[in-house]
């Protein structure tokens, strides 16, 4: 399956929110949900080469990854999600497809394992808001623990989902100096991250000596990396977009870390994470020293502030990209897709929400971060964890290709 690139984003399509198409390539294969193609971003992260990512991210990633693992292992706040796995697809007609592989299945935790404070917090902040950045599922009896069902390779083909994301939800062909272009770029960064997670899953399957499905096309992790993420693959900007989105996530978390501490509690693991260099000092410049991580988010906010009355377009798309995950027909892929896009919606809320209320006199009626829900904080931290593990894969693969 081949998709034309649009606005410098991903056009690759894949499965478990697994394969992806590149927004800049003319042809893309349709494999996993992640392969759907980073269609919405052909952006430049301060450097024109994917091998010049943020030096701060490269330097801090491994430590950050370990800190996030420790935090999530020690605190169910960041692992438990009440999800409606039976929600229907509202965006396209679908033939019912059952993923019969065990790799697709997930099961809710026992009721007694769900802390009451989490259930109370989720129920208390479930009020409907018409103009919200995201609509998470209403509190339900079924909670899923992401540590029980981590992301992995399922073989599910989600190309149809990615195609819809990049062609129908992402902004159509925005100019490079438009904030809509950066919005698309962030979606493409999620696509890159998911592609990396798929490749990690392929590696794990090989290491465990597990057999692939007979009709599975994606079996070679190095070849999949070249195709999905390398500068000579289907999406040459894949890594640039990856680092762009990574930077936005870090900036968003820095902006709300005091609110997160207040909501979650100042556990040793959380405080150690938030005291790490990446979250404390504004010394986070890219490999060429062109742009700091904080400048990436402030640049997006600045461009959006010049067009703040049009941010309803971003909110509408932010809600739709999350609800589109109900169309994914692999339960594990659906769970992780919903968490990832809720995390991205939270990033947009934090960065763009601060400028959406700019009035004609220049005053700002910024978003009230005290109303960020427990599940949004959890998704934001979980998304960052996904990016740190994906980064480890990308660094290793760059040495091989």
Short mmCIF file of C-alpha atoms in Angstrom, two decimals:
data_model
loop_
_atom_site.label_atom_id
_atom_site.label_comp_id
_atom_site.label_asym_id
_atom_site.label_seq_id
_atom_site.Cartn_x
_atom_site.Cartn_y
_atom_site.Cartn_z
CA UNK A 1 0.00 0.00 0.00
CA UNK A 2 1.39 3.39 -0.95
CA UNK A 3 0.42 6.77 0.35
CA UNK A 4 1.48 10.16 -0.97
CA UNK A 5 3.20 12.38 1.55
CA UNK A 6 1.38 15.35 2.82
CA UNK A 7 2.87 18.32 4.62
CA UNK A 8 6.06 16.55 5.49
CA UNK A 9 4.46 13.88 7.54
CA UNK A 10 4.32 10.18 7.71
CA UNK A 11 2.73 8.08 5.06
CA UNK A 12 3.58 4.61 6.26
CA UNK A 13 0.93 2.28 7.48
CA UNK A 14 1.13 -0.57 9.88
CA UNK A 15 -0.30 -2.68 12.47
CA UNK A 16 -0.58 -2.64 16.23
CA UNK A 17 -0.57 0.84 15.76
CA UNK A 18 2.38 -0.92 14.43
CA UNK A 19 3.48 0.01 10.98
CA UNK A 20 3.64 3.37 9.52
CA UNK A 21 3.77 5.33 6.34
CA UNK A 22 5.80 8.41 5.87
CA UNK A 23 4.26 11.70 5.20
CA UNK A 24 6.99 12.42 2.81
CA UNK A 25 7.19 9.27 0.87
CA UNK A 26 5.14 8.49 -2.11
CA UNK A 27 4.70 4.88 -1.29
CA UNK A 28 4.21 3.14 1.91
CA UNK A 29 3.47 -0.27 3.00
CA UNK A 30 0.52 -1.05 5.07
CA UNK A 31 1.44 -3.35 7.87
CA UNK A 32 0.92 -2.47 11.47
CA UNK A 33 -1.11 0.14 13.15
CA UNK A 34 2.10 1.87 13.91
CA UNK A 35 3.13 1.73 10.36
CA UNK A 36 0.37 3.96 9.40
CA UNK A 37 2.68 6.66 8.38
CA UNK A 38 3.72 9.81 10.04
CA UNK A 39 1.85 11.91 7.77
CA UNK A 40 1.59 14.97 9.70
CA UNK A 41 5.05 16.15 9.97
CA UNK A 42 7.79 16.98 7.77
CA UNK A 43 9.48 19.08 10.21
CA UNK A 44 12.91 20.09 11.09
CA UNK A 45 14.06 19.70 14.63
CA UNK A 46 16.61 22.43 14.56
CA UNK A 47 18.70 20.35 12.22
CA UNK A 48 18.09 18.87 8.84
CA UNK A 49 19.57 15.50 9.65
CA UNK A 50 17.93 12.81 11.76
CA UNK A 51 21.34 12.12 13.30
CA UNK A 52 21.46 15.50 15.02
CA UNK A 53 18.81 15.01 17.73
CA UNK A 54 18.72 16.79 21.04
CA UNK A 55 22.00 16.15 22.82
CA UNK A 56 20.22 16.46 26.15
CA UNK A 57 17.80 13.69 25.21
CA UNK A 58 20.59 11.45 23.96
CA UNK A 59 22.63 12.06 27.09
CA UNK A 60 19.79 11.67 29.56
CA UNK A 61 17.60 9.03 27.92
CA UNK A 62 18.99 5.86 29.51
CA UNK A 63 18.88 7.32 33.02
CA UNK A 64 15.42 8.73 32.38
CA UNK A 65 14.24 5.35 31.10
CA UNK A 66 15.41 3.59 34.27
CA UNK A 67 13.80 6.23 36.50
CA UNK A 68 10.49 5.90 34.66
CA UNK A 69 10.58 2.12 34.94
CA UNK A 70 11.15 2.40 38.69
CA UNK A 71 8.37 4.96 39.05
CA UNK A 72 5.80 2.95 37.12
CA UNK A 73 6.72 -0.32 38.80
CA UNK A 74 6.32 1.23 42.23
CA UNK A 75 3.12 3.18 41.63
CA UNK A 76 -0.14 1.95 40.11
CA UNK A 77 -1.11 5.58 39.54
CA UNK A 78 0.84 5.43 36.27
CA UNK A 79 -0.16 1.90 35.22
CA UNK A 80 -3.90 1.52 35.73
CA UNK A 81 -6.38 2.69 33.10
CA UNK A 82 -10.13 2.24 33.11
CA UNK A 83 -10.86 1.55 29.46
CA UNK A 84 -14.00 0.66 27.54
CA UNK A 85 -12.59 -2.05 25.29
CA UNK A 86 -16.01 -2.64 23.73
CA UNK A 87 -16.47 0.90 22.45
CA UNK A 88 -17.53 0.89 18.83
CA UNK A 89 -15.74 2.46 15.88
CA UNK A 90 -17.47 5.68 14.83
CA UNK A 91 -15.28 6.69 11.90
CA UNK A 92 -15.44 4.02 9.24
CA UNK A 93 -17.38 0.89 8.30
CA UNK A 94 -15.50 -2.21 9.40
CA UNK A 95 -15.80 -5.92 9.01
CA UNK A 96 -15.54 -7.58 12.38
CA UNK A 97 -12.03 -8.92 12.67
CA UNK A 98 -10.97 -11.03 15.60
CA UNK A 99 -7.28 -11.22 16.41
CA UNK A 100 -7.03 -14.82 17.51
CA UNK A 101 -3.42 -14.53 18.58
CA UNK A 102 -2.78 -14.51 22.32
CA UNK A 103 -0.53 -11.53 21.73
CA UNK A 104 -3.63 -9.41 21.04
CA UNK A 105 -5.50 -10.20 24.22
CA UNK A 106 -5.61 -8.29 27.49
CA UNK A 107 -7.53 -8.94 30.70
CA UNK A 108 -8.67 -6.55 33.42
CA UNK A 109 -7.15 -6.65 36.87
CA UNK A 110 -9.16 -8.06 39.76
CA UNK A 111 -11.39 -5.51 41.46
CA UNK A 112 -9.55 -5.82 44.76
CA UNK A 113 -6.31 -4.78 43.05
CA UNK A 114 -7.68 -1.37 42.08
CA UNK A 115 -6.84 1.23 44.75
CA UNK A 116 -9.97 3.00 45.91
CA UNK A 117 -8.29 6.39 45.66
CA UNK A 118 -7.71 5.84 41.94
CA UNK A 119 -11.35 4.91 41.36
CA UNK A 120 -12.52 7.94 43.34
CA UNK A 121 -10.16 10.29 41.51
CA UNK A 122 -11.21 9.00 38.09
CA UNK A 123 -14.90 9.30 38.93
CA UNK A 124 -14.57 12.77 40.45
CA UNK A 125 -13.06 14.33 37.31
CA UNK A 126 -15.21 12.65 34.72
CA UNK A 127 -17.47 15.63 34.08
CA UNK A 128 -18.22 16.27 30.43
CA UNK A 129 -16.60 19.35 28.91
CA UNK A 130 -17.77 20.29 25.44
CA UNK A 131 -14.57 22.06 24.43
CA UNK A 132 -12.07 19.59 25.85
CA UNK A 133 -8.79 18.45 24.31
CA UNK A 134 -9.64 14.78 24.85
CA UNK A 135 -12.52 12.56 25.90
CA UNK A 136 -11.38 9.54 27.83
CA UNK A 137 -13.73 6.66 28.53
CA UNK A 138 -16.11 7.12 31.40
CA UNK A 139 -15.06 5.35 34.63
CA UNK A 140 -15.69 1.64 34.29
CA UNK A 141 -15.31 -1.48 36.38
CA UNK A 142 -12.60 -2.81 34.09
CA UNK A 143 -9.11 -1.46 34.73
CA UNK A 144 -6.06 -2.67 32.83
CA UNK A 145 -2.49 -2.69 34.11
CA UNK A 146 0.01 -1.86 31.37
CA UNK A 147 2.74 -3.77 33.19
CA UNK A 148 0.70 -6.95 32.70
CA UNK A 149 0.31 -6.31 28.97
CA UNK A 150 3.26 -4.27 27.71
CA UNK A 151 3.50 -3.08 24.15
CA UNK A 152 4.79 -5.65 21.70
CA UNK A 153 4.56 -7.10 18.24
CA UNK A 154 1.15 -8.62 17.52
CA UNK A 155 1.13 -8.81 13.73
CA UNK A 156 -2.09 -6.81 13.59
CA UNK A 157 -2.46 -4.75 10.41
CA UNK A 158 -3.67 -1.30 11.34
CA UNK A 159 -2.93 0.40 8.05
CA UNK A 160 -6.53 1.47 7.60
CA UNK A 161 -6.42 3.30 10.91
CA UNK A 162 -3.19 5.09 10.12
CA UNK A 163 -4.44 6.04 6.69
CA UNK A 164 -7.49 7.64 8.24
CA UNK A 165 -5.34 9.42 10.83
CA UNK A 166 -3.01 10.99 8.30
CA UNK A 167 -5.53 11.68 5.54
CA UNK A 168 -8.65 12.65 7.47
CA UNK A 169 -7.59 13.90 10.91
CA UNK A 170 -4.20 15.54 10.37
CA UNK A 171 -4.23 19.02 8.86
CA UNK A 172 -4.10 18.93 5.05
CA UNK A 173 -0.86 20.32 3.61
CA UNK A 174 -0.12 23.15 6.07
CA UNK A 175 2.71 25.61 5.45
CA UNK A 176 5.95 24.89 7.31
CA UNK A 177 5.69 28.07 9.38
CA UNK A 178 2.13 27.22 10.47
CA UNK A 179 1.48 25.70 13.90
CA UNK A 180 -0.72 23.13 12.13
CA UNK A 181 2.40 21.77 10.47
CA UNK A 182 3.95 21.22 13.90
CA UNK A 183 0.73 19.61 15.11
CA UNK A 184 1.01 17.11 12.26
CA UNK A 185 4.65 16.61 13.07
CA UNK A 186 3.81 15.59 16.61
CA UNK A 187 1.40 12.95 15.33
CA UNK A 188 4.16 11.66 13.07
CA UNK A 189 6.45 11.47 16.10
CA UNK A 190 3.93 9.17 17.79
CA UNK A 191 3.95 7.05 14.66
CA UNK A 192 7.75 6.80 14.83
CA UNK A 193 7.60 5.78 18.48
CA UNK A 194 5.08 3.05 17.75
CA UNK A 195 7.18 1.81 14.86
CA UNK A 196 10.14 1.51 17.23
CA UNK A 197 7.99 -0.40 19.71
CA UNK A 198 7.00 -2.81 16.95
CA UNK A 199 10.62 -3.42 16.07
CA UNK A 200 11.41 -4.03 19.74
CA UNK A 201 8.58 -6.57 19.75
CA UNK A 202 9.99 -8.33 16.69
CA UNK A 203 13.37 -8.55 18.41
CA UNK A 204 11.80 -9.95 21.55
CA UNK A 205 9.90 -12.54 19.55
CA UNK A 206 13.14 -13.69 17.92
CA UNK A 207 15.00 -13.76 21.26
CA UNK A 208 12.22 -15.87 22.80
CA UNK A 209 12.35 -18.27 19.82
CA UNK A 210 8.66 -17.65 19.19
CA UNK A 211 7.25 -18.42 15.77
CA UNK A 212 5.78 -15.74 13.55
CA UNK A 213 2.37 -16.12 11.97
CA UNK A 214 2.65 -17.79 8.58
CA UNK A 215 1.54 -14.68 6.69
CA UNK A 216 3.60 -12.21 8.75
CA UNK A 217 5.67 -9.89 6.54
CA UNK A 218 7.70 -8.17 9.24
CA UNK A 219 10.34 -10.49 10.68
CA UNK A 220 13.69 -8.75 10.32
CA UNK A 221 14.17 -5.96 12.90
CA UNK A 222 17.06 -4.31 11.06
CA UNK A 223 15.20 -4.24 7.77
CA UNK A 224 12.09 -2.93 9.49
CA UNK A 225 14.12 -0.18 11.12
CA UNK A 226 15.61 0.81 7.78
CA UNK A 227 12.18 0.89 6.18
CA UNK A 228 10.25 2.63 8.93
CA UNK A 229 12.68 4.90 10.74
CA UNK A 230 15.99 5.37 8.94
CA UNK A 231 16.87 8.41 6.84
CA UNK A 232 16.89 6.20 3.73
CA UNK A 233 13.56 4.56 4.50
CA UNK A 234 9.98 5.37 3.66
CA UNK A 235 9.87 8.30 6.06
CA UNK A 236 13.22 10.13 6.01
CA UNK A 237 11.94 12.60 8.63
CA UNK A 238 10.81 9.86 11.04
CA UNK A 239 13.58 10.44 13.59
CA UNK A 240 13.35 14.21 13.35
CA UNK A 241 9.66 13.98 14.14
CA UNK A 242 10.37 11.48 16.91
CA UNK A 243 12.71 13.91 18.66
CA UNK A 244 10.32 16.77 18.11
CA UNK A 245 7.50 14.96 19.89
CA UNK A 246 9.87 13.70 22.59
CA UNK A 247 10.86 17.33 23.24
CA UNK A 248 7.23 18.45 23.47
CA UNK A 249 6.49 15.72 26.02
CA UNK A 250 9.43 16.74 28.21
CA UNK A 251 8.43 20.41 28.01
CA UNK A 252 4.84 19.62 28.90
CA UNK A 253 5.87 17.57 31.91
CA UNK A 254 8.19 20.33 33.11
CA UNK A 255 5.28 22.78 32.90
CA UNK A 256 3.00 20.71 35.13
CA UNK A 257 5.39 18.86 37.39
CA UNK A 258 4.25 20.75 40.51
CA UNK A 259 0.64 19.84 39.72
CA UNK A 260 1.65 16.23 39.16
CA UNK A 261 3.37 16.09 42.55
CA UNK A 262 0.28 17.57 44.18
CA UNK A 263 -2.01 15.06 42.49
CA UNK A 264 0.15 11.95 42.78
CA UNK A 265 2.11 12.63 45.96
CA UNK A 266 5.82 13.20 46.32
CA UNK A 267 7.07 9.64 46.31
CA UNK A 268 10.83 9.08 46.27
CA UNK A 269 10.64 7.65 42.74
CA UNK A 270 8.66 10.62 41.38
CA UNK A 271 10.87 13.21 43.04
CA UNK A 272 14.00 11.49 41.76
CA UNK A 273 12.58 11.56 38.24
CA UNK A 274 11.57 15.22 38.40
CA UNK A 275 14.90 16.22 39.94
CA UNK A 276 16.83 14.71 37.03
CA UNK A 277 18.74 17.19 34.81
CA UNK A 278 16.30 16.98 31.90
CA UNK A 279 13.52 18.44 34.07
CA UNK A 280 15.49 20.96 36.06
CA UNK A 281 17.84 22.98 33.89
CA UNK A 282 17.18 24.70 30.60
CA UNK A 283 20.40 23.36 29.10
CA UNK A 284 18.67 21.06 26.70
CA UNK A 285 20.01 22.04 23.33
CA UNK A 286 20.02 19.99 20.20
CA UNK A 287 23.13 18.34 18.88
CA UNK A 288 24.04 21.47 16.89
CA UNK A 289 23.08 23.76 19.75
CA UNK A 290 20.39 25.36 17.61
CA UNK A 291 17.29 24.97 19.69
CA UNK A 292 16.61 24.15 23.33
CA UNK A 293 13.89 21.68 24.19
CA UNK A 294 11.92 24.40 25.90
CA UNK A 295 12.22 26.60 22.81
CA UNK A 296 10.58 23.91 20.69
CA UNK A 297 7.41 24.06 22.76
CA UNK A 298 7.51 27.84 23.18
CA UNK A 299 7.94 28.21 19.42
CA UNK A 300 4.83 26.09 18.83
CA UNK A 301 2.92 28.13 21.41
CA UNK A 302 4.10 31.39 19.92
CA UNK A 303 2.99 30.44 16.42
CA UNK A 304 -0.34 29.25 17.75
CA UNK A 305 -0.84 32.48 19.74
CA UNK A 306 -0.95 34.37 16.46
CA UNK A 307 -3.92 32.26 15.46
CA UNK A 308 -5.41 31.42 18.85
CA UNK A 309 -9.03 31.66 17.71
CA UNK A 310 -8.41 28.74 15.36
CA UNK A 311 -7.23 26.38 18.10
CA UNK A 312 -10.65 24.77 18.12
CA UNK A 313 -9.33 22.96 15.04
CA UNK A 314 -6.58 21.42 17.16
CA UNK A 315 -9.00 20.44 19.93
CA UNK A 316 -11.36 18.78 17.48
CA UNK A 317 -8.50 16.77 15.95
CA UNK A 318 -7.07 15.94 19.34
CA UNK A 319 -10.39 14.43 20.41
CA UNK A 320 -10.82 12.55 17.15
CA UNK A 321 -7.36 11.01 17.08
CA UNK A 322 -8.04 9.51 20.51
CA UNK A 323 -11.50 8.23 19.64
CA UNK A 324 -10.18 6.76 16.40
CA UNK A 325 -8.35 4.21 18.54
CA UNK A 326 -11.72 2.52 19.12
CA UNK A 327 -11.45 1.36 15.52
CA UNK A 328 -8.32 -0.69 16.28
CA UNK A 329 -9.28 -4.38 16.33
CA UNK A 330 -6.38 -5.69 18.38
CA UNK A 331 -7.11 -5.19 22.07
CA UNK A 332 -3.52 -4.72 23.18
CA UNK A 333 -2.93 -2.29 20.31
CA UNK A 334 -6.12 -0.45 21.18
CA UNK A 335 -5.15 -0.08 24.84
CA UNK A 336 -1.69 1.28 24.11
CA UNK A 337 -2.94 3.42 21.24
CA UNK A 338 -5.53 5.09 23.44
CA UNK A 339 -2.98 5.75 26.18
CA UNK A 340 -0.46 7.17 23.69
CA UNK A 341 -2.93 9.52 22.04
CA UNK A 342 -4.36 10.62 25.38
CA UNK A 343 -0.78 11.44 26.34
CA UNK A 344 -0.34 13.47 23.15
CA UNK A 345 -3.67 15.23 23.70
CA UNK A 346 -2.44 16.16 27.18
CA UNK A 347 0.76 17.56 25.67
CA UNK A 348 -1.29 19.73 23.31
CA UNK A 349 -3.54 20.81 26.16
CA UNK A 350 -0.56 21.93 28.24
CA UNK A 351 1.36 23.69 25.47
CA UNK A 352 -1.46 25.09 23.35
CA UNK A 353 -3.97 25.46 26.16
CA UNK A 354 -1.86 28.27 27.58
CA UNK A 355 -2.45 30.43 24.52
CA UNK A 356 -5.96 29.50 23.43
CA UNK A 357 -7.44 32.23 25.59
CA UNK A 358 -5.37 35.11 24.24
CA UNK A 359 -7.69 38.12 23.93
CA UNK A 360 -7.48 41.10 21.62
CA UNK A 361 -5.69 43.15 24.29
CA UNK A 362 -3.00 40.47 24.57
CA UNK A 363 -4.06 39.13 27.96
CA UNK A 364 -4.04 35.38 28.37
CA UNK A 365 -6.70 33.21 29.92
CA UNK A 366 -4.59 30.08 30.14
CA UNK A 367 -5.74 26.55 30.86
CA UNK A 368 -6.13 25.65 34.51
CA UNK A 369 -3.69 22.79 35.06
CA UNK A 370 -5.30 21.98 38.41
CA UNK A 371 -8.07 20.33 36.39
CA UNK A 372 -5.79 17.84 34.65
CA UNK A 373 -7.12 14.40 35.49
CA UNK A 374 -5.23 11.53 37.04
CA UNK A 375 -5.48 9.51 33.84
CA UNK A 376 -4.03 12.40 31.81
CA UNK A 377 -1.00 12.71 34.09
CA UNK A 378 -0.57 8.93 33.94
CA UNK A 379 -0.79 8.86 30.13
CA UNK A 380 1.72 11.71 29.84
CA UNK A 381 4.29 9.87 31.97
CA UNK A 382 3.57 6.55 30.25
CA UNK A 383 4.02 8.18 26.84
CA UNK A 384 7.40 9.53 27.92
CA UNK A 385 8.35 6.02 29.06
CA UNK A 386 7.42 4.68 25.63
CA UNK A 387 9.64 7.27 23.98
CA UNK A 388 12.62 6.48 26.19
CA UNK A 389 12.45 2.77 25.34
CA UNK A 390 11.98 3.61 21.65
CA UNK A 391 15.01 5.91 21.80
CA UNK A 392 17.19 3.10 23.12
CA UNK A 393 16.19 1.00 20.12
CA UNK A 394 16.87 3.84 17.68
CA UNK A 395 20.34 4.54 19.08
CA UNK A 396 21.25 0.89 18.84
CA UNK A 397 19.88 0.48 15.35
CA UNK A 398 21.61 3.59 14.02
CA UNK A 399 24.91 1.88 14.76
CA UNK A 400 23.85 -1.16 12.75
CA UNK A 401 22.43 0.51 9.66
#
